[in-house]
Amino acid sequence: MALLTNLEELNACYIDGRFMPPVNAAGAIEVWNPATGELVGRVPNGGAAEAGAAVAAAQAAFPAWARTLPADRAVILKRWAQLMLEHAEELARILVAEQGKPFAEAYEEAEGSALFTEWYAEEGKRAYGETVPPSAADKRILVIRQPVGVAALITPWNYPATMVARKAAPALAAGCAIVIKPSSQTPLTAVALARLAHEAGFPAGVVNLVTGRASDIGGEFMANPFVKKVSFTGSTEVGKQLIRASADQVKRLSLELGGNAPFIVFPDADLDLAVDAAVGNKFENCGQMCNGINVIYAHKEIMAAFTDRLTDRVSQLKVGSGHDPDVKLGPVIDMRSLDNVHALVTDAVEHGARVLTGGHRLTGGAYGAGSFYAPTVLADVEQDMKLANEEIFGPVAPLIPFSDEDEVLSRVNATPYGLAAYVFTRDVRRVFEVSERLEVGMVAVNSASLSVPQAPFGGVKQSGSGREGGHFGLEEFMNIKYISITL
Ligand code: NAP
């Protein structure tokens, strides 16, 4: 089915089961290819009016969708997941064009989005309540779960498909009607997913999508009393604005915000495994992953061996267009991001860090019009350097040595973030001790991958609140009601 090949057809908001007519250049947001600097497509530059119309459509569709049997909702969700798989190649091409990641990663993202959707199609059937022992013989206590209502879903540019699926699938499975607001830098993948949702047969108004001005659309979500829940993934800064704006209506929020993940290698670790995992995680999506490694802490006994192997691997990573099958790293999302990454590296070098590989922009030739950065390893990094404390969001691996467990834990727990941490050790006592003392929402031991549909993804401290994945993800979109019955 050639549903997604014409990018002009993605130039539309989706409201009440209809794709609005495409807008011309004047009323549009332009979407640029970060690898080539070329125009990829356009989407409407919508605002409060479009968001309001989408919320009204969702509110009208909500009661019937909430009453639809979970098993019947599951049929449509599974059809959506199936369509994602059937169109994985087209979705991947759109992802490469607007986001820049290598095709293989983009294809995996499309498949992963289907996996999430399929998983929640089933999980929606298990939104169990409880009966609770009463305190009087003539009483019965029931606890039921009900969908919150209209949910607004705001997504970032780094995983334009997965972020939509991770919010939309649990919301829809719970019985909510949704309005999606994708990132203005990568909206085309989200519109493509809306096209597939339309094809899957969700009733009109259950799924809506609005592109455009973030503050206007976000403002409408926060002000509109029909929006009962906002699920946001993005920067901590915008997350804080949403918390403030949610106060007036005490609106429910889930926030998946920035991270600063430590990767800790103890002296008894399997170094080859650790290097493999470090390269896989740190350079996935060109280092633009919220749970991506920010700093590698290697014990001083193995620092030299780890550094050599890591540098050797990183210096061989091929950078370029995501369409080239040998390429492991695409560009970073835009020039502003490129400047940020380079400024953090420059600051570290000025304060004594040593560049072992990379450390510069890639320019000229095939890199000429894109925002490319050389995969970088930095040694002699100090804890007080900026890049050890700020989210780098680029292909830069700083290395800091440590001497013992207490020292490394006090360093990594000092950050205001708390999303993920990675620990490499073969000592069972240490696995538990360190995992339990880390102030984060997720720990991976002897691996550096975390995102699966059945587990709760999310952070603590300024990395956010709420979880995506598992039954926890479904509960984010449900209210609990306690019913006391006197017989
Ligand atoms: P961002 O600038 O905060 O944008 C995220 C989304 O929020 C976009 O759709 C953006 O729209 C929208 N937005 C911006 N201002 C808004 C406002 N005032 N009201 C409502 N919506 C608003 O973040 P980003 O740069 O796209 O994403 C990168 C960040 O996301 C990183 O910090 C990363 O760590 C974090 N992230 C976290 C997780 C997690 O699970 N914890 C996962 C992925 C990413 P426009 O594009 O139109 O501005």
Coordinates of C-alpha atoms and ligand atoms in Angstrom, one line a residue:
M1 CA 0.0 0.0 0.0
A2 CA 1.6 3.2 -1.1
L3 CA 0.2 5.2 1.8
L4 CA 3.2 7.1 2.9
T5 CA 5.3 7.7 -0.1
N6 CA 4.0 11.1 -1.0
L7 CA 5.2 13.5 1.7
E8 CA 2.8 16.2 0.5
E9 CA 0.0 14.0 2.0
L10 CA 1.6 14.4 5.4
N11 CA 1.0 18.1 5.3
A12 CA -2.1 18.0 7.4
C13 CA -3.5 18.2 10.9
Y14 CA -5.9 15.3 11.7
I15 CA -9.0 16.3 13.5
D16 CA -12.2 14.4 14.0
G17 CA -11.3 11.6 11.6
R18 CA -10.4 14.0 8.7
F19 CA -7.0 15.2 7.4
M20 CA -7.3 18.9 6.9
P21 CA -6.4 20.3 3.5
P22 CA -2.6 20.9 3.1
V23 CA -1.4 24.4 3.8
N24 CA 0.7 26.4 1.5
A25 CA 4.2 27.6 2.3
A26 CA 3.0 30.8 4.0
G27 CA 1.0 28.9 6.7
A28 CA 3.4 26.0 7.1
I29 CA 6.3 24.8 9.2
E30 CA 9.1 23.6 7.1
V31 CA 10.8 20.3 7.9
W32 CA 14.5 20.1 7.1
N33 CA 16.8 17.1 6.5
P34 CA 19.6 17.5 9.0
A35 CA 22.0 15.5 6.8
T36 CA 21.6 17.5 3.6
G37 CA 20.0 20.8 4.6
E38 CA 17.2 20.1 2.1
L39 CA 13.5 20.7 2.6
V40 CA 11.8 17.4 3.3
G41 CA 8.2 18.6 3.7
R42 CA 5.8 20.9 5.4
V43 CA 3.1 20.7 8.0
P44 CA 0.5 23.2 9.1
N45 CA 1.6 25.8 11.6
G46 CA -1.5 25.3 13.7
G47 CA -2.2 27.0 17.0
A48 CA -4.8 27.3 19.8
A49 CA -7.8 27.1 17.3
E50 CA -6.7 23.8 15.8
A51 CA -5.8 22.4 19.2
G52 CA -9.2 23.5 20.5
A53 CA -11.0 21.8 17.6
A54 CA -9.0 18.6 18.1
V55 CA -9.8 18.6 21.9
A56 CA -13.5 19.1 21.1
A57 CA -13.5 16.2 18.7
A58 CA -11.7 14.0 21.2
Q59 CA -14.1 15.0 23.9
A60 CA -17.1 14.1 21.7
A61 CA -15.6 10.8 20.8
F62 CA -14.4 9.9 24.3
P63 CA -17.6 8.4 26.0
A64 CA -18.2 5.9 23.2
W65 CA -14.6 4.9 23.1
A66 CA -14.4 4.6 26.9
R67 CA -17.4 2.2 26.7
T68 CA -16.0 0.1 23.9
L69 CA -14.9 -3.3 25.2
P70 CA -11.2 -3.5 25.8
A71 CA -11.1 -6.5 23.5
D72 CA -12.7 -4.5 20.7
R73 CA -10.3 -1.6 21.3
A74 CA -7.5 -4.2 21.1
V75 CA -8.6 -5.3 17.6
I76 CA -8.1 -1.7 16.2
L77 CA -4.9 -1.2 18.1
K78 CA -3.5 -4.4 16.7
R79 CA -4.5 -3.4 13.2
W80 CA -2.6 -0.1 13.8
A81 CA 0.5 -2.1 15.0
Q82 CA 0.2 -4.4 12.0
L83 CA 0.1 -1.4 9.6
M84 CA 3.2 0.0 11.3
L85 CA 5.0 -3.2 10.5
E86 CA 3.7 -3.3 6.9
H87 CA 4.8 0.3 6.4
A88 CA 8.0 0.0 8.5
E89 CA 10.2 0.7 5.5
E90 CA 8.3 3.9 4.5
L91 CA 8.2 5.0 8.1
A92 CA 11.9 4.4 8.3
R93 CA 12.6 6.5 5.2
I94 CA 10.6 9.4 6.7
L95 CA 12.5 9.1 9.9
V96 CA 15.8 9.2 8.2
A97 CA 14.8 12.2 6.1
E98 CA 13.5 14.3 8.9
Q99 CA 15.6 13.1 11.9
G100 CA 18.8 11.8 10.3
K101 CA 19.3 8.5 12.1
P102 CA 20.7 5.5 10.2
F103 CA 18.1 3.5 8.3
A104 CA 18.6 0.4 10.3
E105 CA 17.9 2.3 13.6
A106 CA 14.9 4.0 11.9
Y107 CA 13.5 0.6 10.8
E108 CA 14.0 -0.7 14.4
E109 CA 12.2 2.3 15.7
A110 CA 9.2 1.6 13.4
E111 CA 9.1 -2.0 14.5
G112 CA 9.5 -1.0 18.2
S113 CA 6.5 1.3 17.8
A114 CA 4.4 -1.6 16.5
L115 CA 5.6 -3.8 19.4
F116 CA 4.5 -1.2 22.0
T117 CA 1.2 -0.8 20.3
E118 CA 0.6 -4.5 20.1
W119 CA 1.6 -5.0 23.8
Y120 CA -0.8 -2.4 25.0
A121 CA -3.6 -3.8 22.9
E122 CA -3.4 -6.8 25.2
E123 CA -2.7 -4.9 28.4
G124 CA -5.9 -2.9 28.0
K125 CA -7.7 -6.1 28.7
R126 CA -6.1 -6.3 32.1
A127 CA -7.1 -2.9 33.7
Y128 CA -8.2 -4.8 36.7
G129 CA -9.9 -3.3 39.8
E130 CA -9.9 -4.7 43.3
T131 CA -12.4 -5.7 46.0
V132 CA -11.3 -4.7 49.5
P133 CA -12.4 -6.3 52.7
P134 CA -14.9 -4.0 54.3
S135 CA -15.1 -2.8 58.0
A136 CA -18.8 -3.6 58.4
A137 CA -20.7 -6.8 57.5
D138 CA -23.2 -4.9 55.3
K139 CA -20.5 -3.0 53.3
R140 CA -18.7 -3.9 50.1
I141 CA -15.7 -2.0 48.8
L142 CA -14.9 -2.0 45.1
V143 CA -12.0 -0.2 43.4
I144 CA -12.4 0.3 39.6
R145 CA -10.1 1.9 37.0
Q146 CA -11.6 4.3 34.4
P147 CA -10.0 6.2 31.5
V148 CA -9.1 9.8 32.5
G149 CA -10.8 11.4 29.5
V150 CA -9.0 13.4 26.7
A151 CA -5.3 13.0 26.9
A152 CA -2.9 15.4 25.2
L153 CA 0.4 13.8 24.1
I154 CA 3.4 16.1 23.4
T155 CA 6.4 14.4 21.8
P156 CA 10.1 15.3 21.0
W157 CA 12.2 14.9 17.9
N158 CA 14.7 12.3 19.0
Y159 CA 12.4 9.2 18.6
P160 CA 9.5 10.6 16.5
A161 CA 7.7 7.3 16.1
T162 CA 8.4 5.5 19.4
M163 CA 7.5 8.5 21.5
V164 CA 4.1 8.7 19.8
A165 CA 3.5 4.9 20.2
R166 CA 4.6 4.9 23.8
K167 CA 2.0 7.4 24.8
A168 CA -0.8 6.8 22.3
A169 CA -1.0 3.0 22.7
P170 CA -1.5 3.0 26.5
A171 CA -3.9 6.0 26.3
L172 CA -6.0 4.4 23.7
A173 CA -5.9 1.0 25.3
A174 CA -7.1 2.6 28.6
G175 CA -10.1 4.1 26.7
C176 CA -8.9 7.7 26.3
A177 CA -9.3 9.8 23.2
I178 CA -6.1 11.6 22.3
V179 CA -4.6 14.7 20.7
I180 CA -1.0 14.3 19.6
K181 CA 1.3 17.3 19.3
P182 CA 4.6 16.2 17.7
S183 CA 7.9 18.1 17.6
S184 CA 8.0 20.7 14.9
Q185 CA 11.3 19.4 13.8
T186 CA 10.0 15.8 13.1
P187 CA 6.3 16.0 12.6
L188 CA 6.0 14.0 9.4
T189 CA 6.6 10.6 11.1
A190 CA 3.7 11.4 13.5
V191 CA 1.4 12.4 10.7
A192 CA 2.3 9.2 8.9
L193 CA 1.3 7.3 12.1
A194 CA -1.9 9.2 12.1
R195 CA -2.6 8.1 8.5
L196 CA -2.0 4.5 9.6
A197 CA -4.3 5.0 12.6
H198 CA -7.0 6.3 10.3
E199 CA -6.5 3.2 8.1
A200 CA -6.7 1.0 11.2
G201 CA -10.2 2.3 11.8
F202 CA -10.3 4.2 15.1
P203 CA -13.7 6.0 15.3
A204 CA -13.6 9.6 14.2
G205 CA -12.2 11.9 17.0
V206 CA -10.5 9.1 19.0
V207 CA -7.1 10.0 17.5
N208 CA -6.3 13.6 16.6
L209 CA -3.1 15.3 15.7
V210 CA -2.2 18.9 15.6
T211 CA 1.1 20.4 14.3
G212 CA 2.3 23.9 14.9
R213 CA 3.2 26.5 17.5
A214 CA 4.2 24.7 20.7
S215 CA 3.3 27.4 23.2
D216 CA -0.1 28.1 21.6
I217 CA -1.0 24.5 21.4
G218 CA 0.4 23.6 24.8
G219 CA -1.4 26.7 26.2
E220 CA -4.7 25.4 24.9
F221 CA -4.1 21.9 26.3
M222 CA -3.4 23.4 29.7
A223 CA -6.3 25.9 29.6
N224 CA -9.0 23.6 28.1
P225 CA -10.9 21.8 30.9
F226 CA -11.7 18.9 28.6
V227 CA -8.0 17.9 28.6
K228 CA -7.7 15.7 31.7
K229 CA -4.2 14.5 31.2
V230 CA -1.0 15.8 29.5
S231 CA 1.8 13.4 28.8
F232 CA 5.0 15.1 27.8
T233 CA 8.4 14.0 26.7
G234 CA 11.0 16.6 26.2
S235 CA 13.3 19.0 27.9
T236 CA 13.3 19.6 31.7
E237 CA 12.8 23.3 31.0
V238 CA 9.5 22.9 29.1
G239 CA 8.5 20.2 31.6
K240 CA 8.8 22.7 34.4
Q241 CA 6.7 25.2 32.5
L242 CA 4.0 22.6 32.1
I243 CA 4.0 21.8 35.8
R244 CA 3.4 25.5 36.5
A245 CA 0.7 25.8 33.9
S246 CA -1.0 22.6 35.2
A247 CA -1.7 24.2 38.6
D248 CA -4.8 26.1 37.7
Q249 CA -6.8 23.0 36.8
V250 CA -4.7 20.5 38.8
K251 CA -4.2 18.7 35.6
R252 CA -2.6 15.3 35.6
L253 CA 0.9 15.2 34.1
S254 CA 3.4 12.6 33.1
L255 CA 6.8 14.0 32.4
E256 CA 9.6 12.2 30.7
L257 CA 12.4 14.8 30.8
G258 CA 16.2 15.1 30.4
G259 CA 18.8 12.7 31.7
N260 CA 22.4 12.5 32.7
A261 CA 23.0 8.7 32.7
P262 CA 26.2 7.4 34.2
F263 CA 27.9 4.3 32.9
I264 CA 29.9 2.7 35.7
V265 CA 32.6 0.1 35.0
F266 CA 33.9 -1.7 38.0
P267 CA 37.3 -3.5 38.0
D268 CA 35.7 -7.0 37.8
A269 CA 33.6 -6.2 34.8
D270 CA 33.7 -8.0 31.5
L271 CA 35.4 -5.2 29.6
D272 CA 34.5 -6.4 26.1
L273 CA 30.9 -6.6 27.0
A274 CA 31.1 -3.1 28.6
V275 CA 32.8 -1.5 25.6
D276 CA 30.2 -3.1 23.3
A277 CA 27.4 -1.7 25.4
A278 CA 29.0 1.7 25.8
V279 CA 29.4 2.1 22.0
G280 CA 25.9 0.7 21.3
N281 CA 24.2 3.1 23.7
K282 CA 26.3 6.2 23.5
F283 CA 26.3 6.5 19.8
E284 CA 22.8 5.3 19.1
N285 CA 20.7 8.1 17.5
C286 CA 24.0 10.1 17.4
G287 CA 24.0 10.4 21.1
Q288 CA 20.6 12.0 21.2
M289 CA 18.8 9.6 23.6
C290 CA 17.3 10.7 26.9
N291 CA 18.6 7.5 28.6
G292 CA 21.9 7.9 26.7
I293 CA 25.2 7.6 28.5
N294 CA 26.4 11.1 29.6
V295 CA 29.6 10.2 31.4
I296 CA 31.5 6.9 31.6
Y297 CA 33.0 6.2 35.1
A298 CA 35.7 3.6 34.8
H299 CA 37.5 2.2 37.8
K300 CA 41.1 3.5 37.8
E301 CA 42.5 -0.1 37.6
I302 CA 40.8 -0.8 34.3
M303 CA 40.6 2.8 33.0
A304 CA 43.6 2.4 30.6
A305 CA 42.4 -0.9 29.1
F306 CA 38.8 0.3 28.8
T307 CA 39.8 3.6 27.2
D308 CA 42.0 1.9 24.6
R309 CA 39.3 -0.5 23.5
L310 CA 36.6 2.2 23.5
T311 CA 38.7 4.7 21.5
D312 CA 39.6 2.0 19.0
R313 CA 35.9 1.2 18.4
V314 CA 34.7 4.7 18.3
S315 CA 37.4 5.9 15.8
Q316 CA 36.0 3.3 13.4
L317 CA 32.4 4.5 13.5
K318 CA 31.3 5.7 10.1
V319 CA 29.4 9.0 10.0
G320 CA 27.1 10.1 7.1
S321 CA 23.7 10.0 5.5
G322 CA 21.3 7.6 7.2
H323 CA 20.6 6.1 3.8
D324 CA 24.1 4.6 3.5
P325 CA 23.9 1.1 5.0
D326 CA 27.5 1.3 6.4
V327 CA 26.8 4.5 8.3
K328 CA 26.5 4.1 12.1
L329 CA 25.9 7.8 13.0
G330 CA 23.9 10.4 11.2
P331 CA 23.9 14.1 11.9
V332 CA 22.7 15.8 15.1
I333 CA 19.3 17.3 14.8
D334 CA 20.3 20.9 13.8
M335 CA 23.1 23.5 13.8
R336 CA 22.1 24.8 17.2
S337 CA 22.5 21.4 18.7
L338 CA 25.8 21.0 16.9
D339 CA 27.0 24.3 18.4
N340 CA 25.9 23.1 21.9
V341 CA 27.8 19.8 21.6
H342 CA 31.0 21.5 20.3
A343 CA 30.8 24.2 23.0
L344 CA 30.7 21.5 25.7
V345 CA 33.7 19.7 24.2
T346 CA 35.6 23.0 23.8
D347 CA 34.9 23.9 27.4
A348 CA 36.1 20.5 28.6
V349 CA 39.3 20.8 26.5
E350 CA 40.0 24.3 27.8
H351 CA 39.7 22.9 31.3
G352 CA 42.2 20.1 30.7
A353 CA 40.3 17.3 29.0
R354 CA 42.2 15.3 26.3
V355 CA 40.6 14.4 22.9
L356 CA 41.4 10.8 22.1
T357 CA 39.3 10.7 18.9
G358 CA 36.9 13.2 17.3
G359 CA 36.4 16.5 19.1
H360 CA 35.4 18.5 16.0
R361 CA 32.6 19.2 13.5
L362 CA 32.7 17.3 10.2
T363 CA 32.6 19.7 7.3
G364 CA 33.1 19.7 3.6
G365 CA 32.1 17.1 0.9
A366 CA 29.3 14.9 2.0
Y367 CA 29.2 16.7 5.3
G368 CA 29.0 20.1 3.8
A369 CA 25.3 20.9 4.3
G370 CA 24.6 18.8 7.4
S371 CA 25.0 19.1 11.1
F372 CA 27.7 16.3 11.6
Y373 CA 29.9 15.8 14.6
A374 CA 32.8 13.4 14.8
P375 CA 32.3 10.6 17.3
T376 CA 34.4 11.7 20.3
V377 CA 36.1 10.2 23.3
L378 CA 37.5 12.5 26.0
A379 CA 39.9 11.5 28.7
D380 CA 41.0 13.4 31.8
V381 CA 37.5 14.8 32.3
E382 CA 36.8 16.3 35.7
Q383 CA 33.5 16.1 37.6
D384 CA 33.0 19.9 37.7
M385 CA 33.3 20.3 33.9
K386 CA 30.1 21.4 32.2
L387 CA 29.7 18.3 30.1
A388 CA 29.7 16.1 33.1
N389 CA 26.7 18.0 34.5
E390 CA 24.7 18.9 31.5
E391 CA 22.9 16.6 29.1
I392 CA 25.4 16.4 26.1
F393 CA 22.9 15.1 23.6
G394 CA 25.6 14.3 21.0
P395 CA 28.2 11.7 20.1
V396 CA 30.7 12.5 22.9
A397 CA 31.9 10.0 25.5
P398 CA 33.7 11.6 28.4
L399 CA 35.7 9.4 30.8
I400 CA 36.2 9.9 34.5
P401 CA 38.2 7.6 36.7
F402 CA 37.0 6.5 40.2
S403 CA 38.5 4.6 43.1
D404 CA 35.6 3.0 45.0
E405 CA 31.9 2.4 45.1
D406 CA 31.1 5.2 47.6
E407 CA 33.0 7.7 45.6
V408 CA 31.3 7.0 42.3
L409 CA 27.8 6.8 43.9
S410 CA 28.2 10.1 45.6
R411 CA 29.3 11.7 42.3
V412 CA 26.5 10.3 40.1
N413 CA 23.8 10.9 42.7
A414 CA 24.8 14.5 43.0
T415 CA 23.1 15.4 39.7
P416 CA 19.6 16.8 39.7
Y417 CA 18.7 14.3 37.0
G418 CA 17.7 10.7 37.7
L419 CA 16.6 8.8 34.6
A420 CA 18.9 5.8 34.0
A421 CA 22.2 4.3 35.0
Y422 CA 24.4 1.5 33.7
V423 CA 26.5 -0.7 35.9
F424 CA 29.1 -3.3 34.8
T425 CA 30.2 -5.8 37.4
R426 CA 30.2 -9.6 38.1
D427 CA 29.9 -9.2 41.8
V428 CA 26.3 -10.1 43.0
R429 CA 26.6 -8.1 46.2
R430 CA 27.6 -5.0 44.2
V431 CA 24.8 -5.5 41.7
F432 CA 22.2 -5.1 44.5
E433 CA 24.1 -2.6 46.6
V434 CA 24.7 -0.2 43.7
S435 CA 21.4 -0.7 41.9
E436 CA 19.5 0.1 45.2
R437 CA 21.6 3.2 46.0
L438 CA 21.5 4.8 42.6
E439 CA 19.0 7.7 42.6
V440 CA 17.5 6.9 39.2
G441 CA 14.3 5.4 37.7
M442 CA 16.1 2.7 35.8
V443 CA 19.3 0.6 36.2
A444 CA 20.7 -1.8 33.6
V445 CA 23.3 -4.2 34.9
N446 CA 25.8 -5.6 32.4
S447 CA 23.9 -4.1 29.5
A448 CA 22.9 -0.6 28.3
S449 CA 19.5 -1.0 26.9
L450 CA 16.3 -0.5 28.8
S451 CA 13.3 0.3 26.6
V452 CA 10.9 -2.7 26.3
P453 CA 7.1 -2.5 26.3
Q454 CA 6.5 -4.5 29.5
A455 CA 8.9 -2.5 31.8
P456 CA 8.3 1.0 33.4
F457 CA 10.5 3.6 31.6
G458 CA 10.9 6.9 33.4
G459 CA 12.9 8.9 35.9
V460 CA 13.1 10.5 39.3
K461 CA 14.2 13.9 40.5
Q462 CA 14.3 16.4 37.5
S463 CA 14.1 13.6 35.0
G464 CA 10.4 13.6 35.5
S465 CA 7.5 11.7 37.0
G466 CA 5.2 9.0 35.6
R467 CA 6.1 5.9 33.7
E468 CA 5.8 4.6 30.1
G469 CA 5.7 0.8 29.7
G470 CA 4.1 -2.1 31.6
H471 CA 0.9 -1.8 33.6
F472 CA 2.4 1.4 35.1
G473 CA 2.1 3.0 31.7
L474 CA -1.6 2.1 31.4
E475 CA -2.3 3.5 34.9
E476 CA -1.0 6.9 33.8
F477 CA -4.2 7.2 31.7
M478 CA -6.7 5.8 34.3
N479 CA -8.4 7.2 37.3
I480 CA -9.0 5.1 40.4
K481 CA -12.5 5.1 41.7
Y482 CA -13.5 3.6 45.1
I483 CA -17.1 2.5 45.4
S484 CA -18.5 1.8 48.8
I485 CA -21.8 -0.2 48.7
T486 CA -24.0 -0.7 51.7
L487 CA -26.2 -3.7 51.2
Ligands
NAP1 P1 11.5 20.2 23.9 O1 12.1 21.4 23.3 O2 11.1 20.3 25.3 O3 10.3 19.8 23.0 C1 9.5 18.7 23.2 C2 8.1 18.9 22.7 O4 7.5 19.9 23.5 C3 8.0 19.3 21.3 O5 6.9 18.8 20.7 C4 7.9 20.8 21.4 O6 7.3 21.4 20.3 C5 7.0 20.9 22.6 N1 7.0 22.2 23.3 C6 8.0 23.1 23.4 N2 7.6 24.2 24.1 C7 6.4 23.9 24.6 C8 5.5 24.6 25.4 N3 5.7 25.8 25.9 N4 4.3 24.0 25.7 C9 4.0 22.8 25.2 N5 4.8 22.1 24.4 C10 6.0 22.6 24.1 O7 12.5 19.0 23.8 P2 13.3 18.4 22.5 O8 14.5 19.2 22.4 O9 12.3 18.2 21.4 O10 13.6 16.9 23.1 C11 14.8 16.6 23.7 C12 14.7 16.5 25.2 O11 13.7 15.4 25.4 C13 15.9 16.0 25.8 O12 16.1 16.7 27.0 C14 15.7 14.5 26.2 O13 16.4 14.1 27.2 C15 14.2 14.5 26.4 N6 13.7 13.2 26.3 C16 13.3 12.5 27.4 C17 12.8 11.2 27.3 C18 12.4 10.5 28.6 O14 11.8 9.4 28.4 N7 12.8 10.9 29.7 C19 12.7 10.6 26.1 C20 13.1 11.3 24.9 C21 13.6 12.6 25.1 P3 8.1 22.2 19.2 O15 9.0 21.2 18.5 O16 7.0 22.7 18.3 O17 8.9 23.3 19.9

